mmCIF file of C-alpha atoms in Angstrom:
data_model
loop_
_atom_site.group_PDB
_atom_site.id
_atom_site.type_symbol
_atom_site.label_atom_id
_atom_site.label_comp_id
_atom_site.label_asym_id
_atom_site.label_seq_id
_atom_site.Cartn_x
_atom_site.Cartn_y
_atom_site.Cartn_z
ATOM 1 C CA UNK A 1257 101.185 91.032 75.334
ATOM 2 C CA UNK A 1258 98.928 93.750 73.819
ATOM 3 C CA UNK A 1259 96.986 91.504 72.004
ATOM 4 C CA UNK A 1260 96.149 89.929 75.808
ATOM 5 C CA UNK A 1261 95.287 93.205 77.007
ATOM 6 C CA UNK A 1262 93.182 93.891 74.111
ATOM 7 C CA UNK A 1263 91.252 90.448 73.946
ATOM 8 C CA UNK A 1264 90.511 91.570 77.752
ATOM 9 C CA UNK A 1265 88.582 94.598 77.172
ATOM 10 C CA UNK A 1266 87.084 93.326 74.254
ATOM 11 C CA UNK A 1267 85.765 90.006 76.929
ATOM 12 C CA UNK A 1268 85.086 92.563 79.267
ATOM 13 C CA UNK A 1269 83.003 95.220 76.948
ATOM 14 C CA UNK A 1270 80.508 92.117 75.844
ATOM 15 C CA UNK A 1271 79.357 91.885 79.542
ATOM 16 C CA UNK A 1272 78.959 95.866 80.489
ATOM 17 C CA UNK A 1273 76.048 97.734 79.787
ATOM 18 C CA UNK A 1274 76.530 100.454 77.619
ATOM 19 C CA UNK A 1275 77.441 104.296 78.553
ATOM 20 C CA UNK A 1276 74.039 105.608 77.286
ATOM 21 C CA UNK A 1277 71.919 107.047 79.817
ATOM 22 C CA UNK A 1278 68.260 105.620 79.655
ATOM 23 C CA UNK A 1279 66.604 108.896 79.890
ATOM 24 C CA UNK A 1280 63.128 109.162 79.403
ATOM 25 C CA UNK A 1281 62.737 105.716 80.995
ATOM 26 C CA UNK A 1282 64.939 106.551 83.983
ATOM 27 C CA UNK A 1283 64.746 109.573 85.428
ATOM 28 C CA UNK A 1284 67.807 112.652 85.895
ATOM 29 C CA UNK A 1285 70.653 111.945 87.254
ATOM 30 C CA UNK A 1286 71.796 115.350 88.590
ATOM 31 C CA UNK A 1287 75.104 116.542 90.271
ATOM 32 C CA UNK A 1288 75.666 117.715 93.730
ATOM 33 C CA UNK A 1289 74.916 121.408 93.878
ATOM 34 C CA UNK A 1290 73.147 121.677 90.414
ATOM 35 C CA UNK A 1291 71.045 124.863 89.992
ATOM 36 C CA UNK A 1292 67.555 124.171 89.267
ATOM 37 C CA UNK A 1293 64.613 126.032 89.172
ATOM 38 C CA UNK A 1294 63.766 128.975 91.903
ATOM 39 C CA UNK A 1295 60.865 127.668 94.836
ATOM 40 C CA UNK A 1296 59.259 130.270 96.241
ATOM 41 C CA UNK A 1297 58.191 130.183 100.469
ATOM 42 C CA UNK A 1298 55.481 133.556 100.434
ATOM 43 C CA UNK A 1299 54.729 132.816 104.390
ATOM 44 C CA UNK A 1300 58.576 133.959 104.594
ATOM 45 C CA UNK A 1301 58.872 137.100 102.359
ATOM 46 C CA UNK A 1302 59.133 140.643 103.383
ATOM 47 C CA UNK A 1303 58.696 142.296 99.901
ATOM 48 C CA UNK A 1304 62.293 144.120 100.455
ATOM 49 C CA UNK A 1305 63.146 144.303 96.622
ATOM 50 C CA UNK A 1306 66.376 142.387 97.061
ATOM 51 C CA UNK A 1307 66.139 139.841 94.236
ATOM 52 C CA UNK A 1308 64.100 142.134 91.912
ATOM 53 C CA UNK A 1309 67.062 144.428 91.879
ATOM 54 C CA UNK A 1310 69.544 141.826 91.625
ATOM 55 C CA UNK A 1311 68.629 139.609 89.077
ATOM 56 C CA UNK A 1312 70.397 139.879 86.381
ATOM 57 C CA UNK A 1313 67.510 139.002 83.925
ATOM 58 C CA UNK A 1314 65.068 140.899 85.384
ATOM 59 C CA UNK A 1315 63.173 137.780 85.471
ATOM 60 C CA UNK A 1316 61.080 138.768 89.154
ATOM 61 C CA UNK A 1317 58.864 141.292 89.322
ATOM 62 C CA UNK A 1318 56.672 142.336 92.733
ATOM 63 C CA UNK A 1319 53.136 143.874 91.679
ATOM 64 C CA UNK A 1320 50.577 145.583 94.289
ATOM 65 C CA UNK A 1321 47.318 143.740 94.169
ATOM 66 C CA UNK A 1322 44.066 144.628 95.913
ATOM 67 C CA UNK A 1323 44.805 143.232 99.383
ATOM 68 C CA UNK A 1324 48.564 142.293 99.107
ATOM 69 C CA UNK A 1325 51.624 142.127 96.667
ATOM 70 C CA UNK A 1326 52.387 139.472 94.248
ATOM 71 C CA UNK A 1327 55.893 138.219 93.756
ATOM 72 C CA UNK A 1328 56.326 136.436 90.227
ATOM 73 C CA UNK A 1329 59.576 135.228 88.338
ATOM 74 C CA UNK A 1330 59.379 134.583 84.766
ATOM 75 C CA UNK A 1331 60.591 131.341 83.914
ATOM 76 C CA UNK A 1332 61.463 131.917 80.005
ATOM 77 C CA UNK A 1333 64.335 135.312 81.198
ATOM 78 C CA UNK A 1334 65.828 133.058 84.867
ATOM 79 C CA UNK A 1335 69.042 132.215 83.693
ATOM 80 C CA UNK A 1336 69.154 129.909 86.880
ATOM 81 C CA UNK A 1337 72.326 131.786 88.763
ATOM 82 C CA UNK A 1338 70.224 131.368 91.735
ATOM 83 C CA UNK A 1339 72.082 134.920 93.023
ATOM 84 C CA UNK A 1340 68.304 135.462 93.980
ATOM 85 C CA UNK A 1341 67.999 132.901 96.910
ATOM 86 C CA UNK A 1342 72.238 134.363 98.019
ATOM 87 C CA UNK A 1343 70.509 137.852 98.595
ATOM 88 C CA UNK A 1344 67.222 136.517 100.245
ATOM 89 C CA UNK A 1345 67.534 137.757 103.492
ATOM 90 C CA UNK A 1346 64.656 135.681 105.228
ATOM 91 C CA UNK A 1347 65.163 132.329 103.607
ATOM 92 C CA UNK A 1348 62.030 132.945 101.533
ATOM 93 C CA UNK A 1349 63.410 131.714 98.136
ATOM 94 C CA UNK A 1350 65.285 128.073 97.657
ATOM 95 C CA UNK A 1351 67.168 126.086 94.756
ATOM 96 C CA UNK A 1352 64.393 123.477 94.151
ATOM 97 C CA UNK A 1353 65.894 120.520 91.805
ATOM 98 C CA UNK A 1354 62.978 118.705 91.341
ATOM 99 C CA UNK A 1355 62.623 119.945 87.890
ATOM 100 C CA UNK A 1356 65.802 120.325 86.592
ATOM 101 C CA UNK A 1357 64.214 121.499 82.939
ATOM 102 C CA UNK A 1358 61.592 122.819 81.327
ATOM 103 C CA UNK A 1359 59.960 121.866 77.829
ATOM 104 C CA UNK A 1360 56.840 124.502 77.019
ATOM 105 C CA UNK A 1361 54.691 125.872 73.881
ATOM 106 C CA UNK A 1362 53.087 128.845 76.119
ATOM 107 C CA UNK A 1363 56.299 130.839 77.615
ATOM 108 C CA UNK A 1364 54.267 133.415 79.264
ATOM 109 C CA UNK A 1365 52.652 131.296 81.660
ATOM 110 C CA UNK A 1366 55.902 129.171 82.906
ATOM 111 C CA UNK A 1367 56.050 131.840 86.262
ATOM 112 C CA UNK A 1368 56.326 130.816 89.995
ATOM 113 C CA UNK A 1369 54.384 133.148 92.168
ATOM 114 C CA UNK A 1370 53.137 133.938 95.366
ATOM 115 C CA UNK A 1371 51.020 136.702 97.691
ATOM 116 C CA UNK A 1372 51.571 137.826 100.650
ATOM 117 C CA UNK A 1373 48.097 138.689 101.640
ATOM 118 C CA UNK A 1374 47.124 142.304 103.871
ATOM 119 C CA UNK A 1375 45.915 141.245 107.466
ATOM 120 C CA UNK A 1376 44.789 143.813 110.328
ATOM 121 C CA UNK A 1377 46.796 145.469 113.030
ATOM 122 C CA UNK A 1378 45.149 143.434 115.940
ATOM 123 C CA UNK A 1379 44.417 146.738 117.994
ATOM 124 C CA UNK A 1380 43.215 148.876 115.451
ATOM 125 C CA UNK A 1381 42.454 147.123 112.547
ATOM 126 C CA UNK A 1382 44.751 149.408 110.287
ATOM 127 C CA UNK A 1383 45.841 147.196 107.411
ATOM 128 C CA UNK A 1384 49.675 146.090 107.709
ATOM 129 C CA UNK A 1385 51.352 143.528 105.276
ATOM 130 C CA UNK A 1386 51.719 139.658 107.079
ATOM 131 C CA UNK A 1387 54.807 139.145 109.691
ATOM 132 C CA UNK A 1388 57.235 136.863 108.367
ATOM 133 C CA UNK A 1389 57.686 133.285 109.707
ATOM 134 C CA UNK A 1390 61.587 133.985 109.713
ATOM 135 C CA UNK A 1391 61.672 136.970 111.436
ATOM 136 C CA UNK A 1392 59.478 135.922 113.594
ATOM 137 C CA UNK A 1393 61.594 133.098 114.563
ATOM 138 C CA UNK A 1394 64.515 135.356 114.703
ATOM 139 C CA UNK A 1395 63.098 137.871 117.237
ATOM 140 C CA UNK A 1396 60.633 135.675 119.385
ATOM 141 C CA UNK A 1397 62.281 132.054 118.900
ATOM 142 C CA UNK A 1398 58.773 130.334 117.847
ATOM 143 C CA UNK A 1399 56.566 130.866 115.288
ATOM 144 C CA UNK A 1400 52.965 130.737 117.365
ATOM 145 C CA UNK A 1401 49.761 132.509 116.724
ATOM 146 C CA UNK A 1402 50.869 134.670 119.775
ATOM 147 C CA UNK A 1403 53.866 136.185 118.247
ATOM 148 C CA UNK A 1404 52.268 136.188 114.832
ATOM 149 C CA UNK A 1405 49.479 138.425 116.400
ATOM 150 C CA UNK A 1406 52.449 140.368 118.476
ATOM 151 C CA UNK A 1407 54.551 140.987 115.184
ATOM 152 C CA UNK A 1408 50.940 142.075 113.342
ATOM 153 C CA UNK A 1409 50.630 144.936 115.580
ATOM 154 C CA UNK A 1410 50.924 148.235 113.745
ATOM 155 C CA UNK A 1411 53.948 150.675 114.444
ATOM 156 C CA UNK A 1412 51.638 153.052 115.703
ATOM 157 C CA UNK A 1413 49.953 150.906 118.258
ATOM 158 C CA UNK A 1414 53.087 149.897 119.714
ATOM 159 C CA UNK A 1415 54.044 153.537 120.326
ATOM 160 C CA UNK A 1416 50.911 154.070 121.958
ATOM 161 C CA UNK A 1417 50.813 150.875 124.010
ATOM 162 C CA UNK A 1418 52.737 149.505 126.733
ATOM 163 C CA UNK A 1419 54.132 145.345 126.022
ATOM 164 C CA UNK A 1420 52.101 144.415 128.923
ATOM 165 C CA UNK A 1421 48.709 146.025 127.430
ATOM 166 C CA UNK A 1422 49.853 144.473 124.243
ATOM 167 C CA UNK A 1423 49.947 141.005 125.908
ATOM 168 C CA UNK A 1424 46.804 141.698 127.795
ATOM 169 C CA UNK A 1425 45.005 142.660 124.480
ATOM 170 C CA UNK A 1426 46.389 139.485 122.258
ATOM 171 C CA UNK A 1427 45.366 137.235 125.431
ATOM 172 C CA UNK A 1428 41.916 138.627 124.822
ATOM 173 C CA UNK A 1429 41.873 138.052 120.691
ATOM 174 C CA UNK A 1430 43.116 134.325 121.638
ATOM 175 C CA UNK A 1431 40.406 133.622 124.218
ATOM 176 C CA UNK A 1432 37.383 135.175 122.319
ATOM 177 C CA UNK A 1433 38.915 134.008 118.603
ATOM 178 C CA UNK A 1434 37.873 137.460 117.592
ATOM 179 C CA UNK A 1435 40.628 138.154 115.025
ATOM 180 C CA UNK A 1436 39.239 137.983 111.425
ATOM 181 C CA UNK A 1437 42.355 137.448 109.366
ATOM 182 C CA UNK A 1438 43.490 134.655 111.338
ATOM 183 C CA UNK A 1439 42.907 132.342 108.288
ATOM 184 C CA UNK A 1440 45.484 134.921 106.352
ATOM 185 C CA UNK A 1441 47.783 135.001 109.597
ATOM 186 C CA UNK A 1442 48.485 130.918 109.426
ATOM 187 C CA UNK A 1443 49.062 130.640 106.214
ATOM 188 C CA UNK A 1444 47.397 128.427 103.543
ATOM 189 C CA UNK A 1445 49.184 125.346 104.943
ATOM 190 C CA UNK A 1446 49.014 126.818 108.102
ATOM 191 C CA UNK A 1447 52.395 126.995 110.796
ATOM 192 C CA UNK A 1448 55.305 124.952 109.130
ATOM 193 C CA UNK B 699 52.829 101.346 67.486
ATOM 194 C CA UNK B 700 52.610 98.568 64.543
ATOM 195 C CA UNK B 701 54.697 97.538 62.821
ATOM 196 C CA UNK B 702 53.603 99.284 59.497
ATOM 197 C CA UNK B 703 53.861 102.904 61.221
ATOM 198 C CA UNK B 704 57.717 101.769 62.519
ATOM 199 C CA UNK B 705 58.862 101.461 59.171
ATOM 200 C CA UNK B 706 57.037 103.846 57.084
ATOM 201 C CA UNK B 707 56.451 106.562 59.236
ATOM 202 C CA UNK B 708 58.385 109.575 58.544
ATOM 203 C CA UNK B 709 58.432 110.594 62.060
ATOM 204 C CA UNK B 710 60.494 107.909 63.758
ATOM 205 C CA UNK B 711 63.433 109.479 61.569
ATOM 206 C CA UNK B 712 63.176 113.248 62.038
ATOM 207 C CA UNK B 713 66.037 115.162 60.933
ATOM 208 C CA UNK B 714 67.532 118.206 63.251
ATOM 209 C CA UNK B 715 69.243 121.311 62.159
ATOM 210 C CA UNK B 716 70.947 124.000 64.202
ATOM 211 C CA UNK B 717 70.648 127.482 64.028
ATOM 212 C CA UNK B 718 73.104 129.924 65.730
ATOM 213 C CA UNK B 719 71.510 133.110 66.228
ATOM 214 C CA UNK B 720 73.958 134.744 68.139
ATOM 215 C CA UNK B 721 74.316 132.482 71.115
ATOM 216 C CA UNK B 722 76.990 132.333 73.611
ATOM 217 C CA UNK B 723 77.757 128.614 72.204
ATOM 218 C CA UNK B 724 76.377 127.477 75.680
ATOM 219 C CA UNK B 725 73.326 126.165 74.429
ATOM 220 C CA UNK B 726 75.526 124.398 71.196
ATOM 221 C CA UNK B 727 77.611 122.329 74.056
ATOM 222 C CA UNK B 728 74.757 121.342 75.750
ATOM 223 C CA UNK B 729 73.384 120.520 71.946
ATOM 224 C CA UNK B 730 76.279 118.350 70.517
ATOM 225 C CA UNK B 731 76.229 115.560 73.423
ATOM 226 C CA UNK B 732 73.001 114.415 72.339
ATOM 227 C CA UNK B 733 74.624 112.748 69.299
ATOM 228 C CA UNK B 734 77.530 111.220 71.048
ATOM 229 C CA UNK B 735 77.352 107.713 72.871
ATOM 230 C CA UNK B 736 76.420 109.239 76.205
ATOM 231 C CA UNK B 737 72.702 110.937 75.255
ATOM 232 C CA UNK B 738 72.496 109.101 72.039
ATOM 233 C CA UNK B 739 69.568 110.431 70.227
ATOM 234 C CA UNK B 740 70.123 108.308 67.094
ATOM 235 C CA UNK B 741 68.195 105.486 69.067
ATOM 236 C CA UNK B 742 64.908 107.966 68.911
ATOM 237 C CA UNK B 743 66.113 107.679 64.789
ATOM 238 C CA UNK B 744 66.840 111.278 65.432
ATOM 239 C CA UNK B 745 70.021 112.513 63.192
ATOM 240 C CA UNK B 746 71.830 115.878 62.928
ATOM 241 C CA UNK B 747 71.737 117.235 59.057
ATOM 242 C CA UNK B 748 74.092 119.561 57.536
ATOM 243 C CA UNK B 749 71.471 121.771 55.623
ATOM 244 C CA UNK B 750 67.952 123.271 56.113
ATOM 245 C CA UNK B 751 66.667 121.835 53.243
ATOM 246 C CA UNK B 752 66.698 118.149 54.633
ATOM 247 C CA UNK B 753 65.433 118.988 57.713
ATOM 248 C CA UNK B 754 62.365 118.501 59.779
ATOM 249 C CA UNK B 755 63.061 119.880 62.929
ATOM 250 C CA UNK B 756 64.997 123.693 63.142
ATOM 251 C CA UNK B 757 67.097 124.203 66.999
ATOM 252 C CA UNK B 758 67.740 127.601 67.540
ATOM 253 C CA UNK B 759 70.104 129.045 70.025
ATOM 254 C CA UNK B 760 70.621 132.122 70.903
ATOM 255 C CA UNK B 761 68.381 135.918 71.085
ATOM 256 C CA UNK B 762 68.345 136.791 67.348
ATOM 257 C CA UNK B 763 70.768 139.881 67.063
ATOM 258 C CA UNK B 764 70.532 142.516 64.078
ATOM 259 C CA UNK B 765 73.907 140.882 62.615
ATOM 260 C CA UNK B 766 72.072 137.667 62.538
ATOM 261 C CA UNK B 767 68.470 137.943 61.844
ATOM 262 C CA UNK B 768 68.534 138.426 57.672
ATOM 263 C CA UNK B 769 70.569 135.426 57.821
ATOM 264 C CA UNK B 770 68.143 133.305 60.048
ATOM 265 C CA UNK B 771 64.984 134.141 58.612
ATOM 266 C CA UNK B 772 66.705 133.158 55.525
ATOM 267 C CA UNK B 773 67.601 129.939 56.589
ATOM 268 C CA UNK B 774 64.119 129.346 58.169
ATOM 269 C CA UNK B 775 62.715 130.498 54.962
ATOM 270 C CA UNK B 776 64.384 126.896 52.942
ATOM 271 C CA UNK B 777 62.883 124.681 55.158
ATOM 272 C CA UNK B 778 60.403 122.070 53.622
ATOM 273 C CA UNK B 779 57.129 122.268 55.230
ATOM 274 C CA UNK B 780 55.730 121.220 57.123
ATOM 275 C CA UNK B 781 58.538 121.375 60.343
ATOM 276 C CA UNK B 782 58.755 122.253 64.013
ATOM 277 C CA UNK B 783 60.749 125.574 65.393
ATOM 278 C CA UNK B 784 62.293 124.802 68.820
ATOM 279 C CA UNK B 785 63.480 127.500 70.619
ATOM 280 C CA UNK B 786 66.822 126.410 73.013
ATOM 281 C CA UNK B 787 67.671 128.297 76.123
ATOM 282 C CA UNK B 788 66.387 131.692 78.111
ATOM 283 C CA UNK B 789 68.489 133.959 74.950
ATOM 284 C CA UNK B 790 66.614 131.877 72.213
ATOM 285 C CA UNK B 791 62.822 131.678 74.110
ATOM 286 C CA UNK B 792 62.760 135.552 75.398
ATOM 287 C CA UNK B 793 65.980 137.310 75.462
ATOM 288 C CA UNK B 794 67.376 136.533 78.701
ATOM 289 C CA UNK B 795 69.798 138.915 79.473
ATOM 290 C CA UNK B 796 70.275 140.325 76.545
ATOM 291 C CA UNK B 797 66.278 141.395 77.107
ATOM 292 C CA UNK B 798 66.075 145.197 75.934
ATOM 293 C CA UNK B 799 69.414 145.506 73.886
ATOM 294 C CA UNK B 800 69.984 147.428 71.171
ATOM 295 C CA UNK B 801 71.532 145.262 69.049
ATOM 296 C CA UNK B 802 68.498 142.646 69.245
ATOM 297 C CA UNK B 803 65.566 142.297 66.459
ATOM 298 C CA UNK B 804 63.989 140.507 69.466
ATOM 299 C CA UNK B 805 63.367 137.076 70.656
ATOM 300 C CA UNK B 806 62.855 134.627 67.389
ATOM 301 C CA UNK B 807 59.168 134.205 68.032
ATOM 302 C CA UNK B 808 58.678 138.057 67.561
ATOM 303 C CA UNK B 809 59.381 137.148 63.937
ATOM 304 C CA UNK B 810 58.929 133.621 63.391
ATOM 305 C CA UNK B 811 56.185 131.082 64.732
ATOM 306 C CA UNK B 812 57.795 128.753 67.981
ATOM 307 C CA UNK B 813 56.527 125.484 68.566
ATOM 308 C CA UNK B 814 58.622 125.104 71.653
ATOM 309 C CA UNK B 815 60.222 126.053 73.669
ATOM 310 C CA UNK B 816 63.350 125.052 76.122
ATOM 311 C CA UNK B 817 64.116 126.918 79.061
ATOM 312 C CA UNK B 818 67.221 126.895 81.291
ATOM 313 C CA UNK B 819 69.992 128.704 80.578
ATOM 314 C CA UNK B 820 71.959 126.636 79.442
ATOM 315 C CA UNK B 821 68.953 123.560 78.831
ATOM 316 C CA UNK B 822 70.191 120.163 80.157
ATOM 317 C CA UNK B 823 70.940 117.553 76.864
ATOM 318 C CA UNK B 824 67.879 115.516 78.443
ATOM 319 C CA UNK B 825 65.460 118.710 78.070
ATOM 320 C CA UNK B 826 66.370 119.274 74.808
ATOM 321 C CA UNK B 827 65.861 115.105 73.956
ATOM 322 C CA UNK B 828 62.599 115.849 75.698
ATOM 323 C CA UNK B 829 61.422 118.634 73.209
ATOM 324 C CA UNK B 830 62.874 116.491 70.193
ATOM 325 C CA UNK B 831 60.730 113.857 71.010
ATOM 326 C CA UNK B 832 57.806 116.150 71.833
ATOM 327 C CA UNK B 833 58.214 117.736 68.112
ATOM 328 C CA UNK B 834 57.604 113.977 66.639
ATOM 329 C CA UNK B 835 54.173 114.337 67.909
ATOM 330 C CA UNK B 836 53.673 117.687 66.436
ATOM 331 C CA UNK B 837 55.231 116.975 63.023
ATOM 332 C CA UNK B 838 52.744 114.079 63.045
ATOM 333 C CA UNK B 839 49.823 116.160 64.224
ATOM 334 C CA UNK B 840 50.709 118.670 61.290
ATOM 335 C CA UNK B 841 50.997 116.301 58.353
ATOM 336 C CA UNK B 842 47.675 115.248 59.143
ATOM 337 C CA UNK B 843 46.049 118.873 58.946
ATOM 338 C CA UNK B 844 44.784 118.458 63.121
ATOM 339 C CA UNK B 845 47.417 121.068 64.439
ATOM 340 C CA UNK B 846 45.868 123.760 65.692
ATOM 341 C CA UNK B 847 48.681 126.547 65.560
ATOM 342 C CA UNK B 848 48.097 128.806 69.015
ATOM 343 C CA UNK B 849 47.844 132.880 68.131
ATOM 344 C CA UNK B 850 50.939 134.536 68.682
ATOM 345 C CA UNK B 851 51.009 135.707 72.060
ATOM 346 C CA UNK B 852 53.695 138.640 72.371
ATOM 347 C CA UNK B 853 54.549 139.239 75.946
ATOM 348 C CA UNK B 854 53.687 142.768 77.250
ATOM 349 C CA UNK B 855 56.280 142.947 79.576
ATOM 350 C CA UNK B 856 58.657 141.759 77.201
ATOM 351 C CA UNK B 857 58.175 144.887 75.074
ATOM 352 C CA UNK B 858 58.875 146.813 78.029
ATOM 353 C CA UNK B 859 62.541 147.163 77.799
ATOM 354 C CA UNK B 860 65.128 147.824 80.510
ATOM 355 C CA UNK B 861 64.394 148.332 84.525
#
């Protein structure tokens, strides 16, 4: 009897492929949930600090530029925990799996990064950082060039006008496409 | 590739060592599969030696602690030249987050020169394969006298240590 089940396997193991995975012919195979690399959405950040003071690495770090702040992670400290895109309140950063490793000689420049860009208060030109495309959607439903332009208004200006001179005013901008940081406003692939 | 390079070439047989530098032993499981059945590097000719002085190719693991660094640079010290440093995981390449400890002599290539490196935390076996095979070009590269060795480039930020 044993040698029967034997002389089985051993018929069935010359027809099987083999176990080894053809790697750098075939590509990953990854598992369901596997923690990949960080992607980074900068038409949804607010610059609130959460992941830079929760990673554990200190692997992001958020720098003022001239006209903006620049959000960067370090690729050679992530220890890929992804607690990062857990505390991201506006859905700005994502577990990408497209590249599930890395193979480098030049650590310093293996970053992801991103600016959100300075645009101007629509009523008085003040400087104010861009409106998020999440909270946007949160608060006015639809991301449009109309709420963009609402949400771009400065604090101040909204003290000092009334919603309907608001509307009145951003009707205006729309008509006469007088609003120079419109290119800014949209986004470099403009609305998703 | 003829036929004469396939059998006399010495790099379609490099030989791989393993350096513990004070790793977490992460990095070592995600090491050892690549000689079992499943990852299989021995069809790349690649084999896993038992002492620096046969090898080609050096793996370390790990941020190299105080404990451990006489010991490495020792080690490193034995190997024939000329050979390829690979650096395995975020501890090994920069720290990680170990980054700013007091018990670290820094990452390895604030003492030694890295030819790559391999970043996750812990590296999949298929990015490490990747990196093997990436080191056959450079050990080939460098017995010919055309490698180019890049200035060490010492993070500024990574100096900077703590929040």
């Amino acid at each position: 009897m044993k040698v029967g089940v034997i002389l089985k396997h051993i018929w069935e193991n010359l027809f099987t492929e083999p176990m080894t995975k053809k790697f750098p012919k075939e590509p990953v195979q990854l598992p369901e949930g596997f923690r990949g690399r960080v992607g980074y959405i900068p038409e949804n950040c607010i610059m609130c600090n959460m992941c830079v003071l929760n990673c554990p690495a200190n692997a992001i770090e958020i720098k003022p530029e001239e006209d903006g702040k620049r959000w960067t992670l370090h690729y050679d400290r992530c220890i890929n925990c992804m607690i990062c895109v857990e505390v991201c309140p506006v859905e700005a950063l994502y577990n990408d799996d497209k590249e599930p490793f890395r193979v480098t000689s030049d650590r310093i420049s293996a970053i992801e990064t991103g600016k959100v860009p300075m645009v101007s208060c629509p009523i008085c030109g003040k400087k104010v950082p861009r409106p998020s495309n999440t909270m946007v959607k949160r608060m006015m439903k639809e991301v449009t060039p109309r709420n963009l332009l609402k949400a771009a208004v400065c604090p101040q200006c909204k003290k000092d006008h009334k919603p309907e001179e608001i509307d009145a005013i951003i009707d205006k901008i729309l008509e006469e496409g007088s609003y120079p940081d419109m290119d800014k406003l949209l986004g470099k692939e403009g609305l998703r | 590739m003829s036929l004469w390079s396939l059998l006399f070439d010495p790099e379609n047989s490099i030989w791989v060592y393993r350096i513990n530098a004070g790793s977490c032993n992460g990095c070592e499981i995600e090491i050892t599969p690549l000689f079992t059945p499943r990852y299989d590097a021995e069809r790349f000719g690649i084999k896993w030696v038992g002492t620096p002085r046969h090898a080609d190719v050096v793996l370390v693991t790990g941020p190299v602690t105080a404990v451990a660094k006489e010991s490495v640079m020792e080690v490193l010290s034995q190997v024939p030249d000329p050979h390829v440093v690979i650096a395995v995981g975020s501890c090994g390449v920069s720290g990680g987050v170990f980054r700013g400890s007091y018990a670290l002599e820094g990452p390895l290539d604030n003492l030694y020169p890295v030819d790559l490196y391999v970043l996750g935390c812990p590296p999949k076996p298929e990015g490490i394969l990747t990196a093997l095979l990436e080191a056959k070009k450079i050990l080939k590269a460098k017995r010919k006298g055309q490698y180019q060795e890049k200035p060490l480039v010492v993070d500024p930020a990574g100096m900077v240590m703590g929040r």
